[in-house]
Coordinates of C-alpha atoms in Angstrom, one line a residue:
X1 CA -17.4 -9.3 24.8
X2 CA -14.4 -6.3 26.0
X3 CA -17.6 -3.5 27.0
X4 CA -19.6 -6.4 28.7
X5 CA -16.2 -7.7 30.8
X6 CA -16.0 -4.0 32.1
X7 CA -19.9 -3.6 33.0
X8 CA -18.5 -6.9 35.3
X9 CA -15.9 -5.6 36.7
X10 CA -17.0 -2.4 38.0
X11 CA -20.2 -4.2 39.5
X12 CA -17.8 -6.7 41.1
X13 CA -15.2 -4.0 42.5
X14 CA -18.6 -1.5 43.8
X15 CA -17.5 1.3 41.2
X16 CA -20.5 2.8 39.1
X17 CA -21.5 2.9 36.0
X18 CA -20.3 5.8 33.9
X19 CA -22.1 9.1 34.5
X20 CA -24.4 10.3 32.3
X21 CA -24.6 13.6 30.2
X22 CA -27.2 16.1 31.3
X23 CA -28.2 17.5 28.5
X24 CA -31.2 16.6 25.8
X25 CA -31.0 13.5 23.6
X26 CA -32.2 12.0 20.6
X27 CA -31.5 8.9 18.8
X28 CA -32.0 6.4 15.3
X29 CA -35.2 4.5 17.5
X30 CA -37.3 8.6 19.4
X31 CA -39.6 9.7 19.5
X32 CA -40.6 13.4 19.4
X33 CA -43.2 12.7 21.5
X34 CA -40.5 11.7 24.2
X35 CA -39.1 14.4 26.5
X36 CA -35.9 13.5 25.4
X37 CA -33.9 11.9 27.8
X38 CA -31.3 9.4 27.5
X39 CA -34.1 6.8 28.0
X40 CA -36.6 8.2 26.1
X41 CA -34.9 9.9 23.1
X42 CA -36.2 12.7 20.1
X43 CA -36.0 11.7 16.7
X44 CA -34.9 14.4 14.8
X45 CA -31.9 16.7 15.3
X46 CA -34.2 19.9 14.5
X47 CA -36.9 19.2 16.9
X48 CA -34.6 18.1 19.5
X49 CA -32.6 21.7 18.8
X50 CA -35.3 23.6 19.2
X51 CA -36.1 22.1 23.1
X52 CA -32.6 23.4 23.8
X53 CA -31.6 25.7 25.6
X54 CA -28.9 28.7 25.4
X55 CA -26.4 26.2 27.6
X56 CA -27.2 22.8 27.1
X57 CA -26.3 20.2 24.8
X58 CA -28.0 17.8 22.6
X59 CA -26.0 14.7 22.4
X60 CA -26.2 12.8 19.5
X61 CA -27.0 8.8 21.2
X62 CA -26.6 6.7 17.7
X63 CA -25.9 7.1 13.8
X64 CA -27.9 8.5 12.6
X65 CA -30.5 8.0 8.7
X66 CA -32.8 10.7 9.4
X67 CA -36.3 9.8 7.1
X68 CA -37.5 13.2 8.6
X69 CA -36.3 16.7 7.5
X70 CA -36.8 20.5 8.4
X71 CA -37.9 20.8 4.5
X72 CA -37.4 19.3 0.8
X73 CA -34.9 21.8 0.3
X74 CA -32.6 22.0 3.3
X75 CA -32.4 18.6 5.5
X76 CA -31.5 19.9 9.3
X77 CA -32.0 23.5 10.0
X78 CA -31.0 25.0 13.9
X79 CA -32.9 28.4 14.5
X80 CA -32.5 28.3 18.3
X81 CA -29.9 30.7 19.8
X82 CA -27.9 30.2 23.2
X83 CA -26.2 33.3 24.3
X84 CA -22.9 34.5 25.1
X85 CA -20.9 32.1 27.6
X86 CA -24.2 29.8 27.2
X87 CA -24.0 28.2 23.7
X88 CA -26.3 25.4 21.9
X89 CA -24.4 22.9 21.2
X90 CA -24.6 19.2 19.2
X91 CA -22.8 16.5 19.7
X92 CA -21.8 13.2 18.9
X93 CA -22.3 11.0 22.2
X94 CA -18.9 9.4 24.1
X95 CA -17.2 12.7 23.7
X96 CA -15.2 12.7 21.0
X97 CA -17.3 9.8 18.8
X98 CA -17.7 11.7 15.4
X99 CA -20.9 9.9 15.0
X100 CA -22.4 9.8 11.8
X101 CA -25.2 12.0 10.3
X102 CA -26.3 10.0 7.3
X103 CA -28.5 12.4 4.7
X104 CA -29.3 9.5 2.2
X105 CA -33.2 10.0 2.4
X106 CA -32.9 13.5 2.1
X107 CA -32.9 14.3 -2.2
X108 CA -33.4 18.2 -2.1
X109 CA -35.3 19.3 -4.6
X110 CA -35.1 21.5 -7.8
X111 CA -33.9 25.0 -5.9
X112 CA -30.7 23.1 -4.8
X113 CA -30.6 23.5 -0.4
X114 CA -27.9 22.6 2.6
X115 CA -27.9 19.1 4.4
X116 CA -27.7 21.6 7.5
X117 CA -28.4 25.0 7.9
X118 CA -27.1 26.7 11.3
X119 CA -29.2 29.9 11.2
X120 CA -28.7 30.0 15.5
X121 CA -26.2 32.3 17.1
X122 CA -24.0 30.7 19.5
X123 CA -24.1 27.9 18.2
X124 CA -22.1 24.7 18.4
X125 CA -21.3 21.8 16.8
X126 CA -18.9 18.8 16.9
X127 CA -17.8 14.9 17.2
X128 CA -20.5 14.5 14.5
X129 CA -20.1 13.1 10.6
X130 CA -22.7 14.7 8.3
X131 CA -22.3 12.4 4.4
X132 CA -24.4 11.2 1.5
X133 CA -25.8 15.0 0.7
X134 CA -26.9 14.6 -2.6
X135 CA -29.2 16.1 -5.1
X136 CA -30.1 14.6 -7.6
X137 CA -33.4 16.6 -8.4
X138 CA -31.7 19.8 -8.5
X139 CA -31.1 21.8 -11.2
X140 CA -29.1 24.9 -9.4
X141 CA -25.3 24.1 -9.8
X142 CA -24.8 23.4 -6.4
X143 CA -25.5 22.8 -2.5
X144 CA -24.0 23.0 0.6
X145 CA -23.0 20.3 3.0
X146 CA -23.2 22.1 6.3
X147 CA -24.8 26.4 5.6
X148 CA -23.4 28.2 8.7
X149 CA -25.5 31.6 8.7
X150 CA -25.7 32.9 12.8
X151 CA -22.6 34.2 14.8
X152 CA -20.0 33.0 17.2
X153 CA -20.2 30.1 16.0
X154 CA -17.9 26.8 16.3
X155 CA -17.4 24.1 13.8
X156 CA -15.2 21.2 15.5
X157 CA -13.9 18.1 15.1
X158 CA -16.0 16.8 12.4
X159 CA -16.2 14.9 9.4
X160 CA -18.1 16.5 6.1
X161 CA -17.7 13.4 2.9
X162 CA -19.6 13.2 0.3
X163 CA -21.0 16.5 -1.0
X164 CA -22.8 17.5 -4.7
X165 CA -21.3 20.3 -4.0
X166 CA -19.6 22.0 -1.9
X167 CA -18.8 21.0 1.7
X168 CA -18.9 24.2 4.1
X169 CA -20.4 27.7 3.5
X170 CA -19.6 30.1 6.0
X171 CA -22.0 33.4 5.2
X172 CA -23.9 32.5 2.4
X173 CA -27.6 33.3 2.1
X174 CA -28.1 35.6 4.9
X175 CA -26.9 36.4 8.4
X176 CA -23.5 37.8 9.5
X177 CA -21.0 35.1 10.6
X178 CA -18.8 37.0 12.6
X179 CA -16.9 35.2 15.2
X180 CA -16.7 32.1 13.6
X181 CA -14.0 28.7 14.3
X182 CA -13.2 26.2 12.3
X183 CA -10.9 23.6 13.8
X184 CA -10.2 19.9 13.0
X185 CA -12.7 18.9 11.0
X186 CA -11.9 16.7 7.6
X187 CA -13.4 17.9 4.3
X188 CA -13.8 15.5 1.4
X189 CA -15.1 14.0 -1.8
X190 CA -16.9 17.1 -2.5
X191 CA -17.9 17.5 -6.4
X192 CA -21.2 19.0 -8.8
X193 CA -20.9 16.4 -12.0
X194 CA -24.2 18.2 -12.0
X195 CA -23.7 21.5 -11.9
X196 CA -23.9 24.8 -15.0
X197 CA -20.3 24.7 -15.1
X198 CA -20.0 20.7 -14.1
X199 CA -17.1 20.2 -11.3
X200 CA -16.3 24.8 -11.0
X201 CA -18.2 25.3 -7.4
X202 CA -17.3 22.4 -5.4
X203 CA -15.2 24.1 -2.6
X204 CA -13.8 22.8 0.6
X205 CA -14.3 25.8 2.4
X206 CA -16.1 28.6 0.9
X207 CA -16.6 32.3 3.0
X208 CA -19.2 35.0 2.4
X209 CA -19.4 38.5 3.3
X210 CA -18.3 40.5 5.9
X211 CA -18.4 38.4 8.9
X212 CA -14.9 39.3 11.1
X213 CA -12.9 37.2 13.7
X214 CA -13.5 34.1 11.5
X215 CA -10.3 30.9 12.0
X216 CA -10.0 27.8 9.9
X217 CA -7.5 25.8 12.2
X218 CA -5.9 22.3 11.6
X219 CA -8.8 21.1 9.1
X220 CA -7.8 18.6 5.9
X221 CA -9.8 19.0 2.9
X222 CA -9.5 17.1 0.3
X223 CA -10.9 15.6 -3.2
X224 CA -13.0 19.0 -3.8
X225 CA -13.3 19.7 -7.8
X226 CA -12.4 23.4 -7.3
X227 CA -11.0 25.4 -4.5
X228 CA -9.6 24.4 -0.9
X229 CA -11.1 27.4 0.7
X230 CA -12.3 29.8 -1.1
X231 CA -12.6 33.6 0.1
X232 CA -13.8 35.2 -3.3
X233 CA -16.9 36.9 -1.6
X234 CA -15.2 36.8 1.5
X235 CA -14.5 41.5 2.1
X236 CA -13.4 41.2 5.7
X237 CA -10.3 39.3 7.1
X238 CA -9.8 35.0 8.0
X239 CA -7.0 33.8 9.3
X240 CA -6.5 30.7 7.8
X241 CA -3.6 28.8 9.7
X242 CA -2.2 24.4 10.3
X243 CA -4.4 23.5 8.0
X244 CA -3.5 20.5 4.8
X245 CA -4.7 21.0 1.8
X246 CA -4.1 18.5 -1.4
X247 CA -5.8 17.0 -4.7
X248 CA -8.3 19.7 -5.7
X249 CA -9.2 20.9 -9.0
X250 CA -10.2 17.1 -10.1
X251 CA -13.3 15.1 -11.1
X252 CA -13.8 11.7 -8.9
X253 CA -10.6 9.9 -10.9
X254 CA -8.4 12.8 -9.4
X255 CA -6.6 13.7 -12.8
X256 CA -9.1 14.9 -14.8
X257 CA -10.0 18.8 -14.3
X258 CA -11.8 19.6 -11.8
X259 CA -12.3 23.4 -11.2
X260 CA -10.2 26.1 -10.5
X261 CA -7.7 24.0 -8.5
X262 CA -6.6 26.5 -6.0
X263 CA -5.4 25.7 -2.3
X264 CA -6.3 28.3 -0.9
X265 CA -7.8 31.1 -3.0
X266 CA -7.8 34.7 -0.7
X267 CA -10.4 37.0 -2.4
X268 CA -11.1 38.5 -6.5
X269 CA -10.8 42.1 -7.3
X270 CA -14.1 43.2 -6.1
X271 CA -14.1 41.2 -2.7
X272 CA -11.1 41.3 -0.7
X273 CA -9.7 42.2 3.0
X274 CA -6.0 41.6 5.0
X275 CA -6.0 37.9 5.1
X276 CA -3.9 36.0 7.1
X277 CA -2.4 32.5 5.4
X278 CA 0.1 30.9 7.6
X279 CA 1.4 27.3 8.7
X280 CA -0.5 25.3 6.3
X281 CA 0.4 22.7 3.9
X282 CA -0.6 22.6 0.5
X283 CA 0.8 19.6 -1.9
X284 CA -0.3 18.4 -5.7
X285 CA -3.0 21.1 -5.7
X286 CA -3.5 21.6 -9.8
X287 CA -3.5 24.5 -10.3
X288 CA -1.8 27.0 -6.9
X289 CA -1.0 26.9 -3.6
X290 CA -2.0 29.6 -2.4
X291 CA -4.5 32.7 -5.0
X292 CA -4.4 36.4 -4.5
X293 CA -6.6 36.1 -7.4
X294 CA -7.0 39.7 -7.6
X295 CA -7.0 40.6 -4.4
X296 CA -6.4 44.8 -3.7
X297 CA -5.8 44.3 -0.7
X298 CA -2.6 42.9 1.0
X299 CA -3.0 39.6 2.4
X300 CA -0.1 38.0 4.5
X301 CA 1.2 34.8 3.8
X302 CA 3.9 32.8 5.9
X303 CA 5.3 30.0 6.7
X304 CA 3.4 27.5 4.7
X305 CA 4.1 24.3 2.3
X306 CA 3.4 24.4 -0.9
X307 CA 4.4 20.9 -2.9
X308 CA 3.7 19.6 -6.6
X309 CA 4.6 16.4 -8.7
X310 CA 7.4 18.6 -11.6
X311 CA 3.3 19.1 -13.4
X312 CA 3.6 21.5 -15.8
X313 CA 0.9 24.3 -14.4
X314 CA 2.0 23.9 -11.2
X315 CA 2.1 27.0 -9.4
X316 CA 3.7 27.9 -5.9
X317 CA 1.9 30.8 -5.6
X318 CA -0.5 33.3 -7.6
X319 CA 0.5 37.3 -7.1
X320 CA -0.3 39.5 -9.9
X321 CA -1.5 42.9 -8.8
X322 CA 0.5 45.2 -9.1
X323 CA -0.1 48.3 -6.3
X324 CA -1.0 45.6 -3.5
X325 CA 1.7 45.1 -0.8
X326 CA 1.3 41.2 -0.4
X327 CA 4.2 40.2 2.7
X328 CA 4.9 36.6 1.7
X329 CA 7.4 35.5 4.5
X330 CA 9.0 32.2 5.4
X331 CA 7.1 30.1 2.4
X332 CA 7.8 26.6 1.4
X333 CA 8.4 25.8 -2.4
X334 CA 8.8 22.1 -3.7
X335 CA 8.1 20.3 -6.6
X336 CA 6.7 23.2 -8.2
X337 CA 6.6 26.2 -10.5
X338 CA 7.8 28.7 -7.2
X339 CA 7.4 32.3 -8.8
X340 CA 6.0 31.9 -12.3
X341 CA 3.0 33.7 -11.4
X342 CA 4.5 36.2 -8.4
X343 CA 4.9 39.1 -10.3
X344 CA 3.0 42.0 -9.1
X345 CA 5.3 45.2 -8.7
X346 CA 4.9 45.7 -4.4
X347 CA 5.2 42.8 -3.3
X348 CA 7.3 42.5 0.1
X349 CA 9.4 39.2 -1.1
X350 CA 11.3 37.6 2.0
X351 CA 13.2 35.0 2.5
X352 CA 11.0 32.4 0.8
X353 CA 13.0 29.0 -0.3
X354 CA 13.2 31.0 -4.1
X355 CA 14.4 33.9 -2.4
X356 CA 18.5 35.0 -2.4
X357 CA 18.6 35.1 0.0
X358 CA 18.3 32.3 1.5
X359 CA 19.5 31.1 -1.5
X360 CA 19.4 27.6 -0.9
X361 CA 18.7 24.9 -3.6
X362 CA 15.9 23.4 -4.8
X363 CA 16.6 19.3 -3.0
X364 CA 14.3 16.8 -2.1
X365 CA 16.4 16.1 0.5
X366 CA 14.8 19.6 2.0
X367 CA 12.3 16.8 3.7
X368 CA 12.0 13.1 5.7
X369 CA 10.1 11.8 3.4
X370 CA 7.6 12.9 0.7
X371 CA 5.7 9.9 0.9
X372 CA 2.0 11.0 1.1
X373 CA 1.5 7.7 2.6
X374 CA -0.9 8.3 6.0
X375 CA -2.0 12.2 5.3
X376 CA -5.6 11.0 5.8
X377 CA -4.8 9.1 8.5
X378 CA -6.5 8.8 11.6
X379 CA -6.5 11.8 14.4
X380 CA -5.5 11.4 17.3
X381 CA -6.5 12.2 20.1
X382 CA -8.7 15.8 20.5
X383 CA -8.7 16.0 17.4
X384 CA -4.9 16.3 16.6
X385 CA -3.7 15.8 12.7
X386 CA -1.6 12.3 12.2
X387 CA 2.5 13.0 13.2
X388 CA 4.0 12.4 10.3
X389 CA 7.9 12.8 8.9
X390 CA 6.0 13.5 5.9
X391 CA 7.0 17.7 4.5
X392 CA 9.1 17.7 7.7
X393 CA 12.7 19.1 7.5
X394 CA 15.5 16.1 7.2
X395 CA 18.1 16.7 10.2
X396 CA 20.5 18.8 8.8
X397 CA 17.7 20.3 6.5
X398 CA 18.8 23.2 4.1
X399 CA 15.8 25.4 5.3
X400 CA 16.1 24.8 9.2
X401 CA 17.4 28.2 10.1
X402 CA 17.0 30.0 6.5
X403 CA 13.2 32.0 6.9
X404 CA 12.9 34.7 8.6
X405 CA 15.0 35.1 11.5
X406 CA 16.7 32.0 11.7
X407 CA 13.7 30.0 11.5

């Protein structure tokens, strides 16, 4: 009724209806034989994308439950590329609305696959919710919700949920995903019960290869049975900042052990890079907040907050590499083992909450609140994270001014 009343008021006032944005259109009731206009939209994303020219937007007019797919292995494959300054964009309508793309009808074949594969360069996907990406027929370990292979891509204000495998992969399977931005996205409920190693591979976001210029920021990742962000195979530096990650490393019940359970894993002995991990909030991860995992190239981890529930076997950070000068500065650790896995002989530690200086005693009084209520709540305007008291320093907190430079 409200929308009808608004239309009546507009007519009475002589106001024009809202302008329909330029671009091409896809709808559940469309046809790929149509011209792709607002009134006569396409039926499938993959066809609509193939018709787009650099600089154009393919608008998703309504929620979709696709029934026609690119292949038995991959649900939606996007190959047409934009150009510098003129990307091709797939976007929910109206702008800011996370239109649902429900992949229930795509079972994948027995070799796994992906819900959406982006092989295009200069591609943008935003304001969409990809869900129910499952593969009951597969025999390979896992599938991907979104598999991004192209360069100069952006995944913004999207949700990826209910995936029988990894939520998002970058650079896996081909291509070099340079200059990739993942921003303001929510990735959750990623489990792989049918893997050869059950529940051992479903990361929220996993990166592969030598793609440079990758930034992962302001995302939330939770309820993934392996790690939150996994850079085990990444060989170029990644900036990971201002993300919230929690409840990783568990199975669906939230208590039974799943995979590794690292909030952020920054490499391995064979694949390393000088990653920057800063201002992230990590809590209730099964094993460790941030894990260098044998990385042989020094990382910088700064101003991260890592919280637990005082369970045995929960650690703040894992840094055991000798002769690697990892820089850890201004990080806060509470209700986890702060230093139990920090014993590399070249680590540079600067005013973390567990260091002396500052020499402050761990206390719940550091924080305004330790209640997790609302962490998965609605985002604000333009995809902003919820504003909560959780994990924020209380007035007069000993944390204030305890970090490097009085921060």
